[in-house]
Amino acid sequence: MEQRGNFTSKIGVVLATVGSAVGLGNVWRFPTEVGNNGGAAFILIYLACVLFIGVPVMVSEFVIGRSTHANTITAYRRLAPGTWWRVGGIQGVFVSFLIFCYYIVVAGWTLHYTVASFLNQLSADKDYTAYFQNFVRSPWEPVVYAILFILMVHVIIVRGVEHGIEKFSKLMMPLLLLIIGVLMVCSFSMSGFSEGIAFLLNPDFSKVTASVVLSAVGQAFYSLSLAMGCLCTYASYFSSDTNLVKTALSVSLIDTCVAVLCGFIIFPAVFSVPGVEADAGPGLVFITLPHVFNTAFHNVPLIGYLFSLLFYVLLMLAALTSAISLHEPITAYLHEEWHLSRKRAAWIVTSGCMLLGVVCSLSMGVWNDFRIGGLCMFDLFDFVSAKIILPLGGILICSFVGWKLNRQLVYDEVTNRGSLRVRLFGVYIFLVRWVAPLAIAVIFYNELFRK
Ligand code: TRP
């Protein structure tokens, strides 16, 4: 068999996986959820979800990927030949595709906002809501940006695992952290700093309801790229001495820190402008923030300009490394199972996603009337993938590793054939068998049937 690509260094493993995890989920979705769900209390619950559900599920995905060194579909087939468990692999690849198709639409918006801030188009005091809506509903602008964005992803993917994904992540992730650092310093100096920090650090437990807990679990899954074949595929490129538990813990820790730091950047900024609400909803990043950048630095427009530019570059780079991880599971599958060259496999995925991505993008504007079940295509893709298939996939992965896989195999993987001491193995198995699947089942039920 042809030599498979591999990550070549420990730091490459961590940065590539962090690249997948850190994305729009951290910079865009997390602050929005925090704003909507009452601030600090949400963050505490989120941390518990990451630790008790996110990390065990991530280790499980790593076990599946690394033990087989194969794409997700082949991995399930090898571990449980001739059984229905293969559905787990199929759903992973399929949902990566669905998520990718609408992820690149929002990613395209970030690219547009980067260009617009660079050209200083966001600075004149304008109606940012109208600006955003006009852009998103335009029949060609968002489409062009989405296509450009996919092409960027494509260029990195065709270069392969080591020279594409690993190299790019090693370059971009440190840059991303640096940008976060610079933005933090800026936000320290803003007038709303103490108010913003208080919002993030003083928990108000009276705001905690069942739906807040459920949002936290959902956010943890989304932000850690779980249940979708991404991490399983990445783990298939890990070497046999990669410490799976340590990697999962580091990735989750970094991902969570980035999310919280983004909160530290965004909320002081938001509180610096009177009259702007912290719970501004999904428009927070595209409507509220340009307004904030513009108003808060009224006296020193240059800083406002740089703040805004750096922020959108951050958002775009984060989206780019995550988009790569959504492209890779499908490309790897086509490459290995259909015996296509990597380049051809990548082209098939890229073209397919372009087609559906364009449909998703247009469904926000000219094709908004075309609806299935009351949802436009963009919302439908989001709903079916994130709300239906993702939780089911999570339950499947946990049950597969917790109940179906041979315990010795799991133990060998987690401890690198006995060479690592993993003291909490029993706890891990307990979480994977009981806690995670039950918790996910509860979210699933609530999301779908209670609303
Ligand atoms: N985790 C990424 C983010 O925070 C998005 C993402 C990438 C993702 N791959 C995924 C979400 C797989 C769910 C499943 O933006």
Coordinates of C-alpha atoms and ligand atoms in Angstrom, one line a residue:
M1 CA 0.0 0.0 0.0
E2 CA 1.1 3.5 -0.7
Q3 CA 2.8 5.3 2.2
R4 CA 0.3 7.3 4.2
G5 CA 1.0 10.9 5.2
N6 CA 1.8 11.5 8.8
F7 CA 2.3 14.4 11.2
T8 CA 6.0 14.5 11.8
S9 CA 6.3 16.1 15.2
K10 CA 4.5 16.3 18.5
I11 CA 4.0 20.0 18.2
G12 CA 2.6 19.4 14.7
V13 CA 0.1 17.0 16.1
V14 CA -1.1 19.4 18.7
L15 CA -1.1 22.5 16.5
A16 CA -3.0 20.8 13.6
T17 CA -5.6 19.4 16.0
V18 CA -5.9 22.8 17.7
G19 CA -6.2 24.3 14.2
S20 CA -9.3 22.1 13.7
A21 CA -10.8 22.9 17.0
V22 CA -10.2 26.7 17.1
G23 CA -12.5 28.2 14.6
L24 CA -15.6 30.2 14.1
G25 CA -16.9 28.2 17.1
N26 CA -14.5 30.0 19.4
V27 CA -14.4 33.5 18.0
W28 CA -18.0 33.8 16.7
R29 CA -20.2 31.2 18.3
F30 CA -18.8 31.1 21.9
P31 CA -19.1 34.8 22.7
T32 CA -22.6 34.8 21.2
E33 CA -23.6 31.8 23.4
V34 CA -22.0 33.5 26.4
G35 CA -23.9 36.7 25.8
N36 CA -27.2 34.9 25.3
N37 CA -26.8 32.5 28.2
G38 CA -25.8 34.9 31.0
G39 CA -22.1 35.2 31.0
A40 CA -19.8 33.6 33.7
A41 CA -22.2 30.9 34.8
F42 CA -22.4 29.6 31.3
I43 CA -18.6 29.5 31.1
L44 CA -18.3 27.4 34.2
I45 CA -20.8 24.9 32.9
Y46 CA -19.0 24.9 29.6
L47 CA -15.8 24.0 31.3
A48 CA -17.4 21.0 33.0
C49 CA -18.8 19.9 29.7
V50 CA -15.4 20.1 28.0
L51 CA -13.8 18.1 30.8
F52 CA -16.3 15.4 31.4
I53 CA -17.8 14.9 28.0
G54 CA -15.5 16.6 25.4
V55 CA -12.2 15.1 26.5
P56 CA -13.5 11.5 26.7
V57 CA -15.2 11.7 23.3
M58 CA -12.0 13.2 21.8
V59 CA -9.8 10.4 23.2
S60 CA -12.3 7.9 21.8
E61 CA -12.1 9.4 18.3
F62 CA -8.3 9.3 18.6
V63 CA -8.5 5.6 19.6
I64 CA -10.5 4.8 16.5
G65 CA -8.3 6.8 14.1
R66 CA -4.9 5.9 15.5
S67 CA -5.5 2.2 16.0
T68 CA -6.4 1.8 12.3
H69 CA -4.3 4.5 10.6
A70 CA -7.1 4.8 8.1
N71 CA -9.8 7.2 7.0
T72 CA -12.9 7.2 9.1
I73 CA -15.1 4.9 7.0
T74 CA -12.3 2.3 6.6
A75 CA -11.5 2.7 10.3
Y76 CA -14.9 1.6 11.5
R77 CA -15.0 -1.2 9.0
R78 CA -11.7 -2.6 10.1
L79 CA -12.6 -2.4 13.8
A80 CA -16.0 -4.0 13.4
P81 CA -16.0 -5.9 10.1
G82 CA -19.3 -6.8 8.6
T83 CA -21.4 -5.0 11.1
W84 CA -23.7 -2.0 11.1
W85 CA -21.1 0.0 13.1
R86 CA -19.8 1.1 9.8
V87 CA -22.6 3.7 9.8
G88 CA -20.5 5.6 12.3
G89 CA -17.8 6.1 9.7
I90 CA -20.2 7.0 6.9
Q91 CA -22.1 9.6 9.0
G92 CA -18.7 11.1 10.0
V93 CA -17.6 11.7 6.4
F94 CA -21.1 12.7 5.2
V95 CA -21.6 15.3 8.0
S96 CA -18.1 16.8 7.5
F97 CA -19.3 17.4 3.9
L98 CA -22.6 19.0 5.1
I99 CA -20.9 21.2 7.7
F100 CA -18.2 22.2 5.3
C101 CA -20.8 23.5 2.8
Y102 CA -22.2 26.0 5.1
Y103 CA -19.1 26.6 7.2
I104 CA -17.4 28.1 4.1
V105 CA -20.3 30.5 3.6
V106 CA -19.6 32.1 7.0
A107 CA -15.9 31.8 6.4
G108 CA -16.4 33.7 3.2
W109 CA -18.0 36.5 5.2
T110 CA -14.9 36.7 7.4
L111 CA -12.8 37.0 4.3
H112 CA -15.0 39.8 3.1
Y113 CA -14.8 41.6 6.4
T114 CA -11.0 41.2 6.4
V115 CA -10.8 42.8 3.0
A116 CA -13.3 45.5 3.9
S117 CA -11.4 46.4 7.0
F118 CA -8.2 46.5 5.1
L119 CA -9.8 48.9 2.6
N120 CA -11.1 50.9 5.5
Q121 CA -14.7 50.4 4.3
L122 CA -15.9 49.6 7.8
S123 CA -14.8 52.9 9.3
A124 CA -17.3 55.5 8.1
D125 CA -20.1 55.5 10.6
K126 CA -22.7 53.6 8.8
D127 CA -25.7 51.4 9.4
Y128 CA -23.8 48.1 10.0
T129 CA -27.0 46.0 10.1
A130 CA -27.9 47.1 6.6
Y131 CA -24.3 46.8 5.5
F132 CA -24.2 43.2 6.7
Q133 CA -27.6 42.3 5.3
N134 CA -27.0 43.8 1.9
F135 CA -23.7 41.9 1.7
V136 CA -25.1 38.6 2.8
R137 CA -28.2 38.9 0.5
S138 CA -26.3 40.0 -2.6
P139 CA -26.5 37.4 -5.4
W140 CA -22.8 37.3 -6.1
E141 CA -20.6 38.9 -3.5
P142 CA -20.8 36.3 -0.7
V143 CA -20.6 33.6 -3.4
V144 CA -17.4 34.9 -4.7
Y145 CA -15.9 35.1 -1.2
A146 CA -17.0 31.6 -0.4
I147 CA -15.5 30.2 -3.5
L148 CA -12.2 32.1 -2.9
F149 CA -12.2 30.6 0.6
I150 CA -12.7 27.0 -0.6
L151 CA -9.8 27.5 -3.1
M152 CA -7.6 28.6 -0.2
V153 CA -8.5 25.4 1.6
H154 CA -8.0 23.4 -1.5
V155 CA -4.5 24.7 -2.1
I156 CA -3.5 23.6 1.4
I157 CA -5.2 20.2 1.2
V158 CA -3.5 19.1 -2.0
R159 CA -0.1 19.7 -0.5
G160 CA -0.7 16.8 1.7
V161 CA -0.7 16.1 5.4
E162 CA 2.8 17.0 6.3
H163 CA 3.5 19.8 3.8
G164 CA 0.0 21.1 3.8
I165 CA -2.0 20.7 7.0
E166 CA 0.9 20.3 9.4
K167 CA 3.1 23.1 8.0
F168 CA 0.3 25.5 7.6
S169 CA -1.0 24.9 11.2
K170 CA 2.5 25.3 12.6
L171 CA 2.7 28.7 10.9
M172 CA -0.8 29.9 11.5
M173 CA -1.6 28.8 15.0
P174 CA 1.3 30.8 16.7
L175 CA 0.3 33.8 14.6
L176 CA -3.2 33.4 15.8
L177 CA -2.2 33.3 19.4
L178 CA 0.0 36.4 18.8
I179 CA -3.0 38.3 17.3
I180 CA -5.1 37.3 20.3
G181 CA -2.3 38.7 22.6
V182 CA -2.2 42.0 20.8
L183 CA -6.0 42.4 20.8
M184 CA -6.1 41.6 24.5
V185 CA -3.7 44.4 25.2
C186 CA -5.9 46.7 23.2
S187 CA -9.0 45.7 25.0
F188 CA -7.3 46.2 28.4
S189 CA -7.1 49.8 27.6
M190 CA -10.7 50.2 26.8
S191 CA -13.2 52.0 29.0
G192 CA -15.6 49.1 29.3
F193 CA -12.8 46.7 30.4
S194 CA -13.9 46.2 34.0
E195 CA -17.5 45.9 33.1
G196 CA -16.7 43.3 30.4
I197 CA -14.5 41.3 32.7
A198 CA -17.2 41.4 35.4
F199 CA -19.7 40.0 32.9
L200 CA -17.3 37.1 32.2
L201 CA -16.1 36.4 35.7
N202 CA -19.0 36.9 38.1
P203 CA -21.4 34.0 37.7
D204 CA -25.1 34.7 38.1
F205 CA -26.4 31.2 38.8
S206 CA -30.0 32.4 38.7
K207 CA -29.7 32.5 35.0
V208 CA -28.8 28.8 34.7
T209 CA -31.6 26.8 33.2
A210 CA -31.7 23.4 31.5
S211 CA -31.4 25.0 28.1
V212 CA -28.3 26.8 29.2
V213 CA -26.7 23.5 30.1
L214 CA -27.7 22.0 26.8
S215 CA -26.3 24.9 24.9
A216 CA -23.0 24.4 26.8
V217 CA -22.8 20.8 25.8
G218 CA -23.6 21.6 22.2
Q219 CA -21.1 24.4 22.1
A220 CA -18.4 22.0 23.6
F221 CA -19.0 19.5 20.8
Y222 CA -18.9 22.1 18.1
S223 CA -15.9 23.9 19.4
L224 CA -13.8 20.8 19.9
S225 CA -14.7 19.5 16.4
L226 CA -16.2 16.3 17.8
A227 CA -18.3 13.5 16.4
M228 CA -17.6 14.2 12.8
G229 CA -14.7 12.2 11.6
C230 CA -12.4 15.2 11.7
L231 CA -10.4 14.3 14.7
C232 CA -10.6 10.6 13.9
T233 CA -9.0 11.3 10.5
Y234 CA -6.3 13.5 12.1
A235 CA -5.6 10.8 14.7
S236 CA -4.9 8.4 11.9
Y237 CA -1.9 10.6 11.1
F238 CA -0.6 10.4 14.6
S239 CA 2.5 8.3 15.3
S240 CA 2.4 5.3 17.6
D241 CA 4.1 7.2 20.4
T242 CA 1.7 10.2 20.5
N243 CA 0.1 10.4 23.9
L244 CA -3.6 10.4 23.2
V245 CA -4.8 11.6 26.6
K246 CA -2.3 14.3 26.9
T247 CA -3.0 15.5 23.3
A248 CA -6.7 15.6 24.0
L249 CA -6.2 17.5 27.2
S250 CA -3.8 20.0 25.6
V251 CA -6.1 20.6 22.6
S252 CA -9.2 21.1 24.8
L253 CA -7.3 23.4 27.1
I254 CA -5.9 25.6 24.3
D255 CA -9.3 25.6 22.5
T256 CA -11.1 26.7 25.7
C257 CA -8.5 29.3 26.5
V258 CA -8.8 30.8 23.1
A259 CA -12.6 30.9 23.4
V260 CA -12.4 32.6 26.8
L261 CA -9.7 35.0 25.6
C262 CA -11.9 35.9 22.7
G263 CA -14.5 36.7 25.2
F264 CA -12.0 38.9 27.0
I265 CA -11.4 40.8 23.8
I266 CA -15.0 41.1 22.6
F267 CA -16.9 42.0 25.8
P268 CA -14.8 44.9 27.1
A269 CA -15.1 46.3 23.6
V270 CA -18.8 45.8 23.6
F271 CA -19.3 47.4 27.0
S272 CA -17.2 50.4 26.0
V273 CA -19.9 51.7 23.8
P274 CA -23.1 52.8 25.6
G275 CA -26.3 51.4 24.2
V276 CA -24.8 48.3 22.7
E277 CA -26.1 45.1 24.2
A278 CA -23.8 42.2 25.2
D279 CA -26.4 39.6 24.0
A280 CA -26.4 40.9 20.5
G281 CA -27.0 37.4 18.9
P282 CA -25.3 36.0 15.9
G283 CA -24.7 39.5 14.5
L284 CA -22.3 40.2 17.4
V285 CA -19.2 39.7 15.3
F286 CA -20.4 41.1 12.0
I287 CA -22.7 43.9 13.1
T288 CA -22.0 44.9 16.7
L289 CA -18.2 44.8 16.5
P290 CA -17.6 47.0 13.5
H291 CA -19.8 49.5 15.2
V292 CA -17.8 49.1 18.4
F293 CA -14.4 49.3 16.7
N294 CA -15.6 52.5 15.0
T295 CA -17.1 54.2 18.0
A296 CA -14.7 53.1 20.8
F297 CA -11.6 54.5 19.0
H298 CA -13.2 57.6 17.8
N299 CA -10.3 59.7 18.8
V300 CA -7.6 57.4 17.4
P301 CA -9.0 56.0 14.2
L302 CA -5.7 54.3 13.4
I303 CA -6.0 52.0 16.4
G304 CA -9.6 51.3 15.5
Y305 CA -8.5 50.4 12.0
L306 CA -5.8 48.0 13.3
F307 CA -8.0 46.5 15.9
S308 CA -10.7 45.7 13.3
L309 CA -8.2 44.4 10.7
L310 CA -6.4 42.2 13.2
F311 CA -9.7 40.9 14.5
Y312 CA -11.0 39.8 11.1
V313 CA -7.7 38.3 10.1
L314 CA -7.9 36.3 13.3
L315 CA -11.4 35.2 12.5
M316 CA -10.5 34.2 9.0
L317 CA -7.4 32.2 9.9
A318 CA -9.2 30.4 12.6
A319 CA -12.0 29.5 10.1
L320 CA -9.4 28.4 7.5
T321 CA -7.6 25.8 9.7
S322 CA -11.0 24.4 10.8
A323 CA -12.3 24.3 7.2
I324 CA -9.2 22.3 6.3
S325 CA -10.1 19.7 8.9
L326 CA -13.6 19.4 7.4
H327 CA -12.2 18.9 3.9
E328 CA -9.6 16.3 4.9
P329 CA -11.9 13.4 6.1
I330 CA -13.7 13.4 2.8
T331 CA -10.5 13.7 0.7
A332 CA -8.8 11.0 2.7
Y333 CA -11.8 8.7 2.1
L334 CA -11.9 9.2 -1.6
H335 CA -8.1 8.9 -1.9
E336 CA -7.8 5.7 0.0
E337 CA -11.1 3.9 -0.8
W338 CA -11.7 5.0 -4.3
H339 CA -8.0 4.9 -5.2
L340 CA -8.0 8.3 -6.6
S341 CA -4.9 10.5 -6.5
R342 CA -5.0 13.0 -3.6
K343 CA -5.2 15.8 -6.0
R344 CA -8.2 14.4 -7.9
A345 CA -9.9 13.4 -4.6
A346 CA -9.5 17.0 -3.3
W347 CA -10.9 18.4 -6.5
I348 CA -14.0 16.3 -6.3
V349 CA -14.6 17.5 -2.7
T350 CA -13.8 21.1 -3.6
S351 CA -16.2 21.1 -6.5
G352 CA -19.0 19.4 -4.7
C353 CA -18.7 21.8 -1.8
M354 CA -18.5 24.8 -4.1
L355 CA -21.8 23.7 -5.7
L356 CA -23.6 23.2 -2.4
G357 CA -21.8 26.2 -0.8
V358 CA -23.2 28.4 -3.5
V359 CA -26.7 27.1 -2.9
C360 CA -26.3 27.7 0.9
S361 CA -25.0 31.2 0.3
L362 CA -27.7 32.1 -2.2
S363 CA -30.3 30.7 0.2
M364 CA -29.7 33.7 2.4
G365 CA -30.7 36.0 -0.3
V366 CA -32.3 35.4 -3.8
W367 CA -33.2 31.8 -3.1
N368 CA -34.5 32.5 0.4
D369 CA -38.0 31.5 -0.7
F370 CA -37.0 27.9 -1.4
R371 CA -37.5 26.2 1.9
I372 CA -37.7 22.7 3.2
G373 CA -39.6 22.3 6.5
G374 CA -39.7 26.1 6.8
L375 CA -35.9 26.4 6.7
C376 CA -33.8 27.9 3.9
M377 CA -30.9 25.7 2.7
F378 CA -28.3 27.4 5.0
D379 CA -30.4 26.8 8.1
L380 CA -31.4 23.3 6.9
F381 CA -27.8 22.2 6.5
D382 CA -27.0 23.7 9.9
F383 CA -30.0 22.1 11.5
V384 CA -29.6 18.6 10.0
S385 CA -25.8 18.4 10.7
A386 CA -25.3 20.2 14.0
K387 CA -28.6 19.3 15.6
I388 CA -29.4 15.9 14.4
I389 CA -26.4 14.0 13.0
L390 CA -23.8 15.5 15.3
P391 CA -25.4 14.3 18.6
L392 CA -26.2 10.9 17.1
G393 CA -22.6 10.6 16.0
G394 CA -21.5 11.5 19.5
I395 CA -23.6 8.7 21.0
L396 CA -22.4 6.3 18.3
I397 CA -18.7 7.0 19.0
C398 CA -19.1 6.6 22.7
S399 CA -21.0 3.4 22.4
F400 CA -18.6 2.1 19.9
V401 CA -15.5 2.7 22.0
G402 CA -17.2 2.1 25.4
W403 CA -19.2 -1.0 24.6
K404 CA -18.2 -2.6 21.3
L405 CA -14.5 -2.3 21.0
N406 CA -12.3 -4.8 22.8
R407 CA -11.3 -3.3 26.1
Q408 CA -7.7 -4.5 25.7
L409 CA -7.4 -2.7 22.3
V410 CA -8.7 0.6 23.8
Y411 CA -6.3 0.2 26.8
D412 CA -3.4 -0.5 24.4
E413 CA -4.2 2.6 22.4
V414 CA -4.7 4.9 25.4
T415 CA -1.5 3.7 27.1
N416 CA 0.6 3.2 23.9
R417 CA 0.8 -0.6 24.5
G418 CA 1.3 -0.2 28.2
S419 CA 4.2 2.2 28.0
L420 CA 2.3 5.1 29.5
R421 CA 0.7 5.1 32.9
V422 CA -2.9 6.3 32.6
R423 CA -4.2 6.3 36.1
L424 CA -7.7 7.4 35.2
F425 CA -8.4 4.7 32.6
G426 CA -11.4 3.4 34.6
V427 CA -12.8 6.9 34.9
Y428 CA -12.4 7.4 31.2
I429 CA -14.3 4.2 30.4
F430 CA -17.0 5.1 32.8
L431 CA -17.4 8.5 31.2
V432 CA -17.5 7.1 27.7
R433 CA -19.9 4.3 28.6
W434 CA -22.4 6.2 30.7
V435 CA -22.0 9.9 31.2
A436 CA -21.3 11.1 27.7
P437 CA -23.9 9.1 25.8
L438 CA -26.6 9.8 28.3
A439 CA -25.8 13.5 28.5
I440 CA -25.8 13.7 24.7
A441 CA -29.1 11.8 24.5
V442 CA -30.7 14.3 26.8
I443 CA -29.5 17.3 24.7
F444 CA -30.7 15.6 21.6
Y445 CA -34.1 15.0 23.0
N446 CA -34.4 18.5 24.3
E447 CA -33.2 20.2 21.2
L448 CA -35.4 18.3 18.9
F449 CA -38.6 17.7 20.8
R450 CA -39.0 20.3 23.4
K451 CA -38.8 23.5 21.3
Ligands
TRP1 N1 -14.4 23.3 15.8 C1 -14.5 24.2 14.7 C2 -14.9 25.6 15.2 O1 -14.8 25.8 16.4 C3 -15.5 23.8 13.7 C4 -15.3 22.5 13.2 C5 -14.3 21.9 12.5 C6 -16.2 21.4 13.5 N2 -14.5 20.6 12.4 C7 -15.7 20.3 13.0 C8 -17.4 21.4 14.2 C9 -16.3 19.1 13.2 C10 -18.0 20.1 14.4 C11 -17.5 19.0 13.9 O2 -15.2 26.5 14.5

